[in-house]
Amino acid sequence: PYDVLVVGGGPAGAAAAIYAARKGIRTAIVAERFGGQVMDTVGIENFISVPYTEGPKLAASLEQHVKQYGVEVITEQRAAAISKDGYVNVALASGATLKSRAVILATGARWRDLNVPGEIEYRTKGVAYCPHCDGPFFKGKRVAVIGGGNSGIEAAIDLAGIVEHVTVVEFADTLRADDVLQKKARSMGNIDIIMSARTTEVIGDGSRVVGMDYEDRTTGEIKRLNVAGIFVQIGLVPNTEFLKGSEIALTRTGEIEIDTKGATSLPGVYAAGDATTVPFKQIIISMGAGATAALGAFDYLIRHQAP
Ligand code: FAD
């Protein structure tokens, strides 16, 4: 058995593994894909002390740093269930089970896709999911935000300070965002809100997004918006489906509930990063949370005997 088994190989998992391994304890990472969401990111400008880097480059440095500490890295394996019998057991989809005294869950999240033609083709070429990350790339341009919930309206307000103009495109005939956000958005001179609009296609010129089409659901007419960027804000889904029915408490939306030391409701199991209730989902925040969870797990180990 391991002392600490980290499930997930994104920024949170990598930081957790390094902090654990530095305590001289037996540490492993099991992950479907090392690097996590970072592998899908092109420019990163908010990883403090590194003015500019690219996702695959950061992921390669994470892996190198982890391996420098002799962490066992098991990739292309998916955790399918978790249980406890003294040790924490992580059952893999392949049929094997990994045992550890403590486990750190860092399985991240994924943005809900629009599932329309052009979205995948133009991802990172104008189709974006994170306004804090990619907003500045659209300075002085026209953009659309898809989704009129809190995250969509927050994104529109955030972007309106940087870009020339924002159009919010909402499927329903009302906005779900809090009133105070709606008021703020309507008070800004450069945000338009279109409701009852079903996004049908991302339009590109072969290399970049140039617009998007939507169906006006009141008339059935297809209309076009000329925009350089499309921010998809229709939900962030935590990768925690495999924890449903376990002893680990999740919120209604599937986020793992953690305390200030990263502890979950199951003793010996810690969690960090985008899969948890942490309010902001960013690389630097996930790394800090990974370090916290590892120190929390170490604290647990020195207080509990091996079974
Ligand atoms: P993730 O990066 O999601 O990693 C999750 C890990 O868990 C992966 O290794 C995955 O394979 C693994 N996993 C999932 N389920 C299982 C399972 N059942 N079994 C085993 N392994 C599993 N943030 C910034 O700070 N700056 C940016 O510029 C930026 N740009 C972004 C651009 C894009 C396109 C996206 C999608 C995100 C961006 N983000 C950015 C957000 C940032 O990438 C995330 O906040 C961060 O990666 C979260 O780290 P994490 O380790 O919690 O999860």
mmCIF file of C-alpha atoms and ligand atoms in Angstrom:
data_model
loop_
_atom_site.group_PDB
_atom_site.id
_atom_site.type_symbol
_atom_site.label_atom_id
_atom_site.label_comp_id
_atom_site.label_asym_id
_atom_site.label_seq_id
_atom_site.Cartn_x
_atom_site.Cartn_y
_atom_site.Cartn_z
ATOM 1 C CA PRO A 1 0.000 0.000 0.000
ATOM 2 C CA TYR A 2 0.942 3.632 -0.476
ATOM 3 C CA ASP A 3 1.055 6.281 2.236
ATOM 4 C CA VAL A 4 -0.524 8.851 -0.069
ATOM 5 C CA LEU A 5 -2.295 8.074 -3.331
ATOM 6 C CA VAL A 6 -3.280 11.078 -5.427
ATOM 7 C CA VAL A 7 -6.117 10.589 -7.907
ATOM 8 C CA GLY A 8 -5.701 13.094 -10.759
ATOM 9 C CA GLY A 9 -2.638 14.493 -12.495
ATOM 10 C CA GLY A 10 -3.524 18.146 -13.061
ATOM 11 C CA PRO A 11 -1.985 21.104 -11.189
ATOM 12 C CA ALA A 12 -3.734 20.150 -7.916
ATOM 13 C CA GLY A 13 -2.629 16.498 -8.086
ATOM 14 C CA ALA A 14 0.945 17.366 -9.071
ATOM 15 C CA ALA A 15 1.321 19.863 -6.218
ATOM 16 C CA ALA A 16 -0.200 17.397 -3.734
ATOM 17 C CA ALA A 17 2.168 14.613 -4.828
ATOM 18 C CA ILE A 18 5.259 16.826 -4.556
ATOM 19 C CA TYR A 19 4.308 18.077 -1.088
ATOM 20 C CA ALA A 20 3.595 14.503 0.069
ATOM 21 C CA ALA A 21 6.754 13.005 -1.430
ATOM 22 C CA ARG A 22 8.878 15.707 0.201
ATOM 23 C CA LYS A 23 7.837 14.219 3.556
ATOM 24 C CA GLY A 24 9.651 11.031 2.570
ATOM 25 C CA ILE A 25 6.482 8.948 2.371
ATOM 26 C CA ARG A 26 5.468 6.493 -0.333
ATOM 27 C CA THR A 27 3.466 8.512 -2.857
ATOM 28 C CA ALA A 28 1.767 7.696 -6.155
ATOM 29 C CA ILE A 29 -0.432 9.494 -8.689
ATOM 30 C CA VAL A 30 -3.061 7.702 -10.707
ATOM 31 C CA ALA A 31 -4.564 9.748 -13.548
ATOM 32 C CA GLU A 32 -6.410 9.364 -16.780
ATOM 33 C CA ARG A 33 -4.323 12.037 -18.488
ATOM 34 C CA PHE A 34 -1.360 13.748 -16.848
ATOM 35 C CA GLY A 35 -1.623 17.556 -17.035
ATOM 36 C CA GLY A 36 -5.426 17.715 -16.875
ATOM 37 C CA GLN A 37 -7.102 20.803 -18.290
ATOM 38 C CA VAL A 38 -3.713 22.470 -18.669
ATOM 39 C CA MET A 39 -3.161 20.208 -21.691
ATOM 40 C CA ASP A 40 -6.094 21.979 -23.421
ATOM 41 C CA THR A 41 -4.781 25.483 -22.738
ATOM 42 C CA VAL A 42 -2.710 27.520 -25.146
ATOM 43 C CA GLY A 43 -1.476 30.782 -23.606
ATOM 44 C CA ILE A 44 -1.227 31.090 -19.822
ATOM 45 C CA GLU A 45 -0.457 34.615 -18.558
ATOM 46 C CA ASN A 46 -1.605 34.408 -14.929
ATOM 47 C CA PHE A 47 0.698 31.763 -13.486
ATOM 48 C CA ILE A 48 2.464 34.137 -11.143
ATOM 49 C CA SER A 49 6.230 34.617 -11.702
ATOM 50 C CA VAL A 50 5.928 33.123 -15.207
ATOM 51 C CA PRO A 51 4.698 35.969 -17.464
ATOM 52 C CA TYR A 52 3.832 33.646 -20.348
ATOM 53 C CA THR A 53 3.746 29.887 -20.836
ATOM 54 C CA GLU A 54 1.755 27.326 -22.775
ATOM 55 C CA GLY A 55 -0.296 24.429 -21.425
ATOM 56 C CA PRO A 56 1.685 21.465 -22.744
ATOM 57 C CA LYS A 57 4.933 23.142 -21.602
ATOM 58 C CA LEU A 58 3.600 23.675 -18.075
ATOM 59 C CA ALA A 59 2.269 20.096 -17.994
ATOM 60 C CA ALA A 60 5.704 18.760 -19.001
ATOM 61 C CA SER A 61 7.370 20.762 -16.188
ATOM 62 C CA LEU A 62 4.788 19.459 -13.708
ATOM 63 C CA GLU A 63 5.547 15.877 -14.701
ATOM 64 C CA GLN A 64 9.305 16.438 -14.545
ATOM 65 C CA HIS A 65 9.021 18.010 -11.092
ATOM 66 C CA VAL A 66 6.830 15.161 -9.811
ATOM 67 C CA LYS A 67 9.170 12.487 -11.171
ATOM 68 C CA GLN A 68 12.189 14.189 -9.581
ATOM 69 C CA TYR A 69 10.741 13.104 -6.216
ATOM 70 C CA GLY A 70 10.326 9.477 -7.204
ATOM 71 C CA VAL A 71 6.537 9.656 -7.202
ATOM 72 C CA GLU A 72 5.089 6.616 -8.944
ATOM 73 C CA VAL A 73 3.003 7.949 -11.847
ATOM 74 C CA ILE A 74 0.309 5.651 -13.231
ATOM 75 C CA THR A 75 -1.494 7.164 -16.233
ATOM 76 C CA GLU A 76 -4.314 6.095 -18.535
ATOM 77 C CA GLN A 77 -6.151 4.612 -15.565
ATOM 78 C CA ARG A 78 -9.525 5.826 -14.371
ATOM 79 C CA ALA A 79 -10.713 5.586 -10.762
ATOM 80 C CA ALA A 80 -14.175 4.025 -10.700
ATOM 81 C CA ALA A 81 -14.990 3.738 -6.976
ATOM 82 C CA ILE A 82 -13.583 4.458 -3.521
ATOM 83 C CA SER A 83 -14.144 2.652 -0.228
ATOM 84 C CA LYS A 84 -12.451 2.237 3.155
ATOM 85 C CA ASP A 85 -11.598 -0.797 5.274
ATOM 86 C CA GLY A 86 -8.684 0.567 7.303
ATOM 87 C CA TYR A 87 -6.908 1.390 4.073
ATOM 88 C CA VAL A 88 -8.595 3.587 1.499
ATOM 89 C CA ASN A 89 -9.212 1.480 -1.607
ATOM 90 C CA VAL A 90 -9.368 3.065 -5.033
ATOM 91 C CA ALA A 91 -10.891 0.672 -7.559
ATOM 92 C CA LEU A 92 -9.830 1.323 -11.146
ATOM 93 C CA ALA A 93 -11.997 0.861 -14.214
ATOM 94 C CA SER A 94 -9.418 -1.698 -15.401
ATOM 95 C CA GLY A 95 -10.366 -3.961 -12.467
ATOM 96 C CA ALA A 96 -7.287 -3.390 -10.265
ATOM 97 C CA THR A 97 -7.500 -1.831 -6.780
ATOM 98 C CA LEU A 98 -4.920 0.525 -5.284
ATOM 99 C CA LYS A 99 -4.600 0.726 -1.492
ATOM 100 C CA SER A 100 -3.333 3.683 0.460
ATOM 101 C CA ARG A 101 -3.309 5.012 4.026
ATOM 102 C CA ALA A 102 -4.504 8.388 2.740
ATOM 103 C CA VAL A 103 -5.958 9.498 -0.589
ATOM 104 C CA ILE A 104 -6.082 12.934 -2.207
ATOM 105 C CA LEU A 105 -8.814 13.421 -4.810
ATOM 106 C CA ALA A 106 -7.836 15.932 -7.505
ATOM 107 C CA THR A 107 -9.932 14.854 -10.470
ATOM 108 C CA GLY A 108 -10.713 18.372 -11.680
ATOM 109 C CA ALA A 109 -13.634 19.450 -13.782
ATOM 110 C CA ARG A 110 -14.695 19.970 -17.369
ATOM 111 C CA TRP A 111 -16.568 22.813 -19.034
ATOM 112 C CA ARG A 112 -19.940 21.818 -20.387
ATOM 113 C CA ASP A 113 -19.755 21.975 -24.177
ATOM 114 C CA LEU A 114 -22.269 23.588 -26.522
ATOM 115 C CA ASN A 115 -22.117 20.602 -28.852
ATOM 116 C CA VAL A 116 -22.530 22.672 -32.004
ATOM 117 C CA PRO A 117 -20.562 22.513 -35.277
ATOM 118 C CA GLY A 118 -17.306 24.504 -35.152
ATOM 119 C CA GLU A 119 -16.933 24.437 -31.360
ATOM 120 C CA ILE A 120 -14.221 21.794 -31.196
ATOM 121 C CA GLU A 121 -12.494 22.994 -34.365
ATOM 122 C CA TYR A 122 -12.161 26.565 -33.029
ATOM 123 C CA ARG A 123 -11.468 25.736 -29.366
ATOM 124 C CA THR A 124 -8.511 27.948 -28.307
ATOM 125 C CA LYS A 125 -8.929 29.776 -31.671
ATOM 126 C CA GLY A 126 -11.680 32.050 -30.389
ATOM 127 C CA VAL A 127 -13.875 29.561 -28.508
ATOM 128 C CA ALA A 128 -12.959 30.073 -24.844
ATOM 129 C CA TYR A 129 -14.266 28.933 -21.472
ATOM 130 C CA CYS A 130 -12.398 31.066 -18.927
ATOM 131 C CA PRO A 131 -12.767 34.876 -18.936
ATOM 132 C CA HIS A 132 -10.046 35.382 -16.269
ATOM 133 C CA CYS A 133 -7.670 33.449 -18.499
ATOM 134 C CA ASP A 134 -8.513 34.460 -22.033
ATOM 135 C CA GLY A 135 -10.325 37.825 -21.689
ATOM 136 C CA PRO A 136 -7.214 39.946 -22.335
ATOM 137 C CA PHE A 137 -6.610 38.141 -25.659
ATOM 138 C CA PHE A 138 -9.785 39.856 -26.983
ATOM 139 C CA LYS A 139 -8.913 43.443 -26.004
ATOM 140 C CA GLY A 140 -10.747 45.904 -28.266
ATOM 141 C CA LYS A 141 -12.750 43.147 -30.033
ATOM 142 C CA ARG A 142 -16.399 42.060 -30.053
ATOM 143 C CA VAL A 143 -17.223 38.850 -28.182
ATOM 144 C CA ALA A 144 -20.239 36.737 -27.267
ATOM 145 C CA VAL A 145 -20.916 35.042 -23.931
ATOM 146 C CA ILE A 146 -23.169 31.994 -24.130
ATOM 147 C CA GLY A 147 -25.243 31.485 -20.987
ATOM 148 C CA GLY A 148 -27.140 33.958 -18.805
ATOM 149 C CA GLY A 149 -26.589 32.351 -15.412
ATOM 150 C CA ASN A 150 -24.346 33.892 -12.753
ATOM 151 C CA SER A 151 -21.137 32.762 -14.440
ATOM 152 C CA GLY A 152 -22.279 34.080 -17.843
ATOM 153 C CA ILE A 153 -23.284 37.512 -16.534
ATOM 154 C CA GLU A 154 -20.146 37.735 -14.351
ATOM 155 C CA ALA A 155 -18.111 36.886 -17.449
ATOM 156 C CA ALA A 156 -19.908 39.576 -19.465
ATOM 157 C CA ILE A 157 -19.243 42.241 -16.790
ATOM 158 C CA ASP A 158 -15.608 41.158 -16.504
ATOM 159 C CA LEU A 159 -15.107 41.131 -20.301
ATOM 160 C CA ALA A 160 -16.923 44.442 -20.861
ATOM 161 C CA GLY A 161 -14.041 46.227 -19.148
ATOM 162 C CA ILE A 162 -11.536 44.793 -21.626
ATOM 163 C CA VAL A 163 -13.238 44.148 -24.951
ATOM 164 C CA GLU A 164 -15.136 46.546 -27.220
ATOM 165 C CA HIS A 165 -18.544 44.893 -26.927
ATOM 166 C CA VAL A 166 -20.178 41.827 -25.351
ATOM 167 C CA THR A 167 -23.363 40.077 -26.469
ATOM 168 C CA VAL A 168 -24.854 37.625 -23.963
ATOM 169 C CA VAL A 169 -26.775 34.814 -25.653
ATOM 170 C CA GLU A 170 -29.284 33.002 -23.424
ATOM 171 C CA PHE A 171 -31.392 29.999 -24.475
ATOM 172 C CA ALA A 172 -34.294 30.624 -22.076
ATOM 173 C CA ASP A 173 -36.627 33.615 -22.136
ATOM 174 C CA THR A 174 -35.324 34.863 -18.759
ATOM 175 C CA LEU A 175 -31.886 35.228 -17.168
ATOM 176 C CA ARG A 176 -31.067 33.030 -14.189
ATOM 177 C CA ALA A 177 -28.340 35.356 -12.881
ATOM 178 C CA ASP A 178 -28.802 37.240 -9.591
ATOM 179 C CA ASP A 179 -30.611 40.582 -9.912
ATOM 180 C CA VAL A 180 -27.624 42.596 -8.760
ATOM 181 C CA LEU A 181 -25.507 41.115 -11.581
ATOM 182 C CA GLN A 182 -28.233 41.727 -14.171
ATOM 183 C CA LYS A 183 -28.533 45.368 -13.048
ATOM 184 C CA LYS A 184 -24.777 45.847 -13.240
ATOM 185 C CA ALA A 185 -24.630 44.290 -16.715
ATOM 186 C CA ARG A 186 -27.511 46.438 -17.997
ATOM 187 C CA SER A 187 -25.864 49.571 -16.614
ATOM 188 C CA MET A 188 -22.705 49.006 -18.646
ATOM 189 C CA GLY A 189 -22.862 50.663 -22.055
ATOM 190 C CA ASN A 190 -21.341 47.837 -24.061
ATOM 191 C CA ILE A 191 -23.314 44.707 -23.090
ATOM 192 C CA ASP A 192 -26.318 43.506 -25.116
ATOM 193 C CA ILE A 193 -28.424 40.586 -23.903
ATOM 194 C CA ILE A 194 -30.330 38.355 -26.322
ATOM 195 C CA MET A 195 -32.808 35.850 -24.882
ATOM 196 C CA SER A 196 -34.650 32.875 -26.395
ATOM 197 C CA ALA A 197 -31.604 32.277 -28.576
ATOM 198 C CA ARG A 198 -30.304 28.802 -29.350
ATOM 199 C CA THR A 199 -26.693 28.808 -30.499
ATOM 200 C CA THR A 200 -26.464 26.716 -33.658
ATOM 201 C CA GLU A 201 -22.934 27.098 -35.034
ATOM 202 C CA VAL A 202 -19.489 28.599 -34.471
ATOM 203 C CA ILE A 203 -18.348 30.348 -37.655
ATOM 204 C CA GLY A 204 -14.635 30.540 -38.478
ATOM 205 C CA ASP A 205 -12.425 31.577 -41.394
ATOM 206 C CA GLY A 206 -10.302 28.432 -41.249
ATOM 207 C CA SER A 207 -7.938 29.762 -38.584
ATOM 208 C CA ARG A 208 -10.014 31.900 -36.157
ATOM 209 C CA VAL A 209 -13.582 32.489 -35.007
ATOM 210 C CA VAL A 210 -15.336 35.260 -36.969
ATOM 211 C CA GLY A 211 -18.870 34.827 -35.671
ATOM 212 C CA MET A 212 -21.669 32.590 -34.497
ATOM 213 C CA ASP A 213 -25.190 31.738 -35.600
ATOM 214 C CA TYR A 214 -28.205 31.392 -33.367
ATOM 215 C CA GLU A 215 -31.831 30.567 -33.859
ATOM 216 C CA ASP A 216 -34.285 33.178 -32.586
ATOM 217 C CA ARG A 217 -36.606 30.734 -30.780
ATOM 218 C CA THR A 218 -39.569 33.113 -31.017
ATOM 219 C CA THR A 219 -39.496 33.248 -34.835
ATOM 220 C CA GLY A 220 -37.292 30.296 -35.854
ATOM 221 C CA GLU A 221 -35.086 32.688 -37.825
ATOM 222 C CA ILE A 222 -31.299 32.061 -37.941
ATOM 223 C CA LYS A 223 -29.278 35.188 -37.123
ATOM 224 C CA ARG A 224 -25.550 35.884 -37.132
ATOM 225 C CA LEU A 225 -23.327 37.747 -34.643
ATOM 226 C CA ASN A 226 -19.937 38.929 -35.892
ATOM 227 C CA VAL A 227 -17.572 38.246 -32.981
ATOM 228 C CA ALA A 228 -13.909 37.323 -32.567
ATOM 229 C CA GLY A 229 -14.484 35.365 -29.371
ATOM 230 C CA ILE A 230 -17.159 33.119 -27.895
ATOM 231 C CA PHE A 231 -17.064 32.440 -24.144
ATOM 232 C CA VAL A 232 -19.064 29.333 -23.286
ATOM 233 C CA GLN A 233 -20.506 29.694 -19.763
ATOM 234 C CA ILE A 234 -23.090 26.951 -19.478
ATOM 235 C CA GLY A 235 -21.600 25.161 -16.504
ATOM 236 C CA LEU A 236 -18.470 23.566 -15.056
ATOM 237 C CA VAL A 237 -18.970 19.896 -14.249
ATOM 238 C CA PRO A 238 -16.765 18.302 -11.541
ATOM 239 C CA ASN A 239 -15.283 14.900 -12.445
ATOM 240 C CA THR A 240 -16.789 13.237 -9.389
ATOM 241 C CA GLU A 241 -19.367 10.863 -10.878
ATOM 242 C CA PHE A 242 -17.327 7.936 -9.519
ATOM 243 C CA LEU A 243 -17.859 9.199 -5.938
ATOM 244 C CA LYS A 244 -21.661 9.127 -6.058
ATOM 245 C CA GLY A 245 -22.896 6.571 -3.545
ATOM 246 C CA SER A 246 -19.580 6.646 -1.612
ATOM 247 C CA GLU A 247 -19.109 8.018 1.908
ATOM 248 C CA ILE A 248 -17.687 11.253 0.496
ATOM 249 C CA ALA A 249 -20.082 14.203 0.755
ATOM 250 C CA LEU A 250 -20.717 16.076 -2.479
ATOM 251 C CA THR A 251 -22.732 19.247 -3.073
ATOM 252 C CA ARG A 252 -25.872 19.220 -5.230
ATOM 253 C CA THR A 253 -23.691 20.034 -8.258
ATOM 254 C CA GLY A 254 -21.215 17.245 -7.464
ATOM 255 C CA GLU A 255 -18.383 19.287 -5.920
ATOM 256 C CA ILE A 256 -16.452 17.507 -3.148
ATOM 257 C CA GLU A 257 -17.032 19.235 0.194
ATOM 258 C CA ILE A 258 -13.746 20.059 1.942
ATOM 259 C CA ASP A 259 -12.668 21.881 5.084
ATOM 260 C CA THR A 260 -9.811 24.380 5.394
ATOM 261 C CA LYS A 261 -7.236 21.539 5.490
ATOM 262 C CA GLY A 262 -8.680 19.880 2.388
ATOM 263 C CA ALA A 263 -10.327 17.058 4.397
ATOM 264 C CA THR A 264 -13.445 15.426 2.952
ATOM 265 C CA SER A 265 -16.185 13.799 5.040
ATOM 266 C CA LEU A 266 -14.336 10.438 4.926
ATOM 267 C CA PRO A 267 -11.355 10.395 7.370
ATOM 268 C CA GLY A 268 -8.077 9.937 5.500
ATOM 269 C CA VAL A 269 -9.485 11.217 2.220
ATOM 270 C CA TYR A 270 -8.536 14.745 1.174
ATOM 271 C CA ALA A 271 -9.389 16.710 -1.966
ATOM 272 C CA ALA A 272 -8.125 19.721 -3.904
ATOM 273 C CA GLY A 273 -8.686 21.788 -7.004
ATOM 274 C CA ASP A 274 -11.555 22.180 -9.456
ATOM 275 C CA ALA A 275 -13.325 19.009 -8.239
ATOM 276 C CA THR A 276 -14.014 20.655 -4.870
ATOM 277 C CA THR A 277 -16.075 23.488 -3.394
ATOM 278 C CA VAL A 278 -13.151 25.918 -3.810
ATOM 279 C CA PRO A 279 -14.881 29.057 -5.123
ATOM 280 C CA PHE A 280 -12.450 29.971 -7.898
ATOM 281 C CA LYS A 281 -11.072 27.505 -10.429
ATOM 282 C CA GLN A 282 -7.561 28.448 -11.545
ATOM 283 C CA ILE A 283 -4.137 26.800 -11.932
ATOM 284 C CA ILE A 284 -2.443 28.723 -9.141
ATOM 285 C CA ILE A 285 -5.392 28.191 -6.800
ATOM 286 C CA SER A 286 -5.454 24.436 -7.542
ATOM 287 C CA MET A 287 -1.751 24.150 -6.820
ATOM 288 C CA GLY A 288 -2.142 25.898 -3.468
ATOM 289 C CA ALA A 289 -5.082 23.637 -2.650
ATOM 290 C CA GLY A 290 -3.033 20.549 -3.610
ATOM 291 C CA ALA A 291 -0.287 21.614 -1.200
ATOM 292 C CA THR A 292 -2.883 22.187 1.538
ATOM 293 C CA ALA A 293 -4.454 18.752 0.988
ATOM 294 C CA ALA A 294 -1.041 17.028 1.115
ATOM 295 C CA LEU A 295 -0.130 18.759 4.377
ATOM 296 C CA GLY A 296 -3.585 17.885 5.716
ATOM 297 C CA ALA A 297 -3.074 14.241 4.736
ATOM 298 C CA PHE A 298 0.383 14.189 6.361
ATOM 299 C CA ASP A 299 -1.130 15.595 9.539
ATOM 300 C CA TYR A 300 -3.664 12.746 9.432
ATOM 301 C CA LEU A 301 -0.948 10.095 8.865
ATOM 302 C CA ILE A 302 1.159 11.132 11.848
ATOM 303 C CA ARG A 303 -1.929 10.873 14.069
ATOM 304 C CA HIS A 304 -3.175 7.494 12.809
ATOM 305 C CA GLN A 305 -1.417 4.113 12.883
ATOM 306 C CA ALA A 306 -1.164 2.065 9.668
ATOM 307 C CA PRO A 307 -3.906 -0.621 9.748
HETATM 308 P P1 FAD B 1 -7.602 19.242 -13.832
HETATM 309 O O1 FAD B 1 -6.608 20.106 -14.483
HETATM 310 O O2 FAD B 1 -8.961 19.139 -14.418
HETATM 311 O O3 FAD B 1 -6.961 17.771 -13.708
HETATM 312 C C1 FAD B 1 -7.746 16.667 -13.348
HETATM 313 C C2 FAD B 1 -6.922 15.398 -13.425
HETATM 314 O O4 FAD B 1 -7.708 14.307 -12.948
HETATM 315 C C3 FAD B 1 -6.490 14.979 -14.817
HETATM 316 O O5 FAD B 1 -5.228 14.375 -14.743
HETATM 317 C C4 FAD B 1 -7.561 13.959 -15.224
HETATM 318 O O6 FAD B 1 -7.111 13.067 -16.238
HETATM 319 C C5 FAD B 1 -7.738 13.245 -13.906
HETATM 320 N N1 FAD B 1 -8.986 12.517 -13.707
HETATM 321 C C6 FAD B 1 -10.265 12.962 -13.803
HETATM 322 N N2 FAD B 1 -11.140 11.988 -13.469
HETATM 323 C C7 FAD B 1 -10.393 10.905 -13.128
HETATM 324 C C8 FAD B 1 -10.685 9.582 -12.659
HETATM 325 N N3 FAD B 1 -11.940 9.160 -12.440
HETATM 326 N N4 FAD B 1 -9.655 8.739 -12.426
HETATM 327 C C9 FAD B 1 -8.365 9.135 -12.607
HETATM 328 N N5 FAD B 1 -8.019 10.375 -13.036
HETATM 329 C C10 FAD B 1 -9.026 11.238 -13.283
HETATM 330 N N6 FAD B 1 -6.411 28.485 -15.313
HETATM 331 C C11 FAD B 1 -5.501 29.465 -15.117
HETATM 332 O O7 FAD B 1 -5.096 29.705 -13.988
HETATM 333 N N7 FAD B 1 -4.999 30.166 -16.183
HETATM 334 C C12 FAD B 1 -5.366 29.933 -17.470
HETATM 335 O O8 FAD B 1 -4.905 30.610 -18.407
HETATM 336 C C13 FAD B 1 -6.329 28.892 -17.699
HETATM 337 N N8 FAD B 1 -6.772 28.630 -18.952
HETATM 338 C C14 FAD B 1 -7.646 27.600 -19.141
HETATM 339 C C15 FAD B 1 -8.015 27.292 -20.452
HETATM 340 C C16 FAD B 1 -8.851 26.222 -20.708
HETATM 341 C C17 FAD B 1 -9.208 25.887 -22.142
HETATM 342 C C18 FAD B 1 -9.348 25.451 -19.608
HETATM 343 C C19 FAD B 1 -10.243 24.263 -19.874
HETATM 344 C C20 FAD B 1 -9.006 25.775 -18.307
HETATM 345 C C21 FAD B 1 -8.157 26.853 -18.057
HETATM 346 N N9 FAD B 1 -7.774 27.212 -16.760
HETATM 347 C C22 FAD B 1 -6.838 28.189 -16.566
HETATM 348 C C23 FAD B 1 -8.299 26.495 -15.572
HETATM 349 C C24 FAD B 1 -7.265 25.481 -15.053
HETATM 350 O O9 FAD B 1 -6.821 24.688 -16.134
HETATM 351 C C25 FAD B 1 -7.885 24.633 -13.962
HETATM 352 O O10 FAD B 1 -8.327 25.455 -12.899
HETATM 353 C C26 FAD B 1 -6.870 23.627 -13.378
HETATM 354 O O11 FAD B 1 -6.318 22.816 -14.407
HETATM 355 C C27 FAD B 1 -7.524 22.744 -12.326
HETATM 356 O O12 FAD B 1 -6.600 21.825 -11.868
HETATM 357 P P2 FAD B 1 -7.009 20.451 -11.212
HETATM 358 O O13 FAD B 1 -5.737 19.747 -10.940
HETATM 359 O O14 FAD B 1 -7.955 20.699 -10.105
HETATM 360 O O15 FAD B 1 -7.860 19.663 -12.309
#
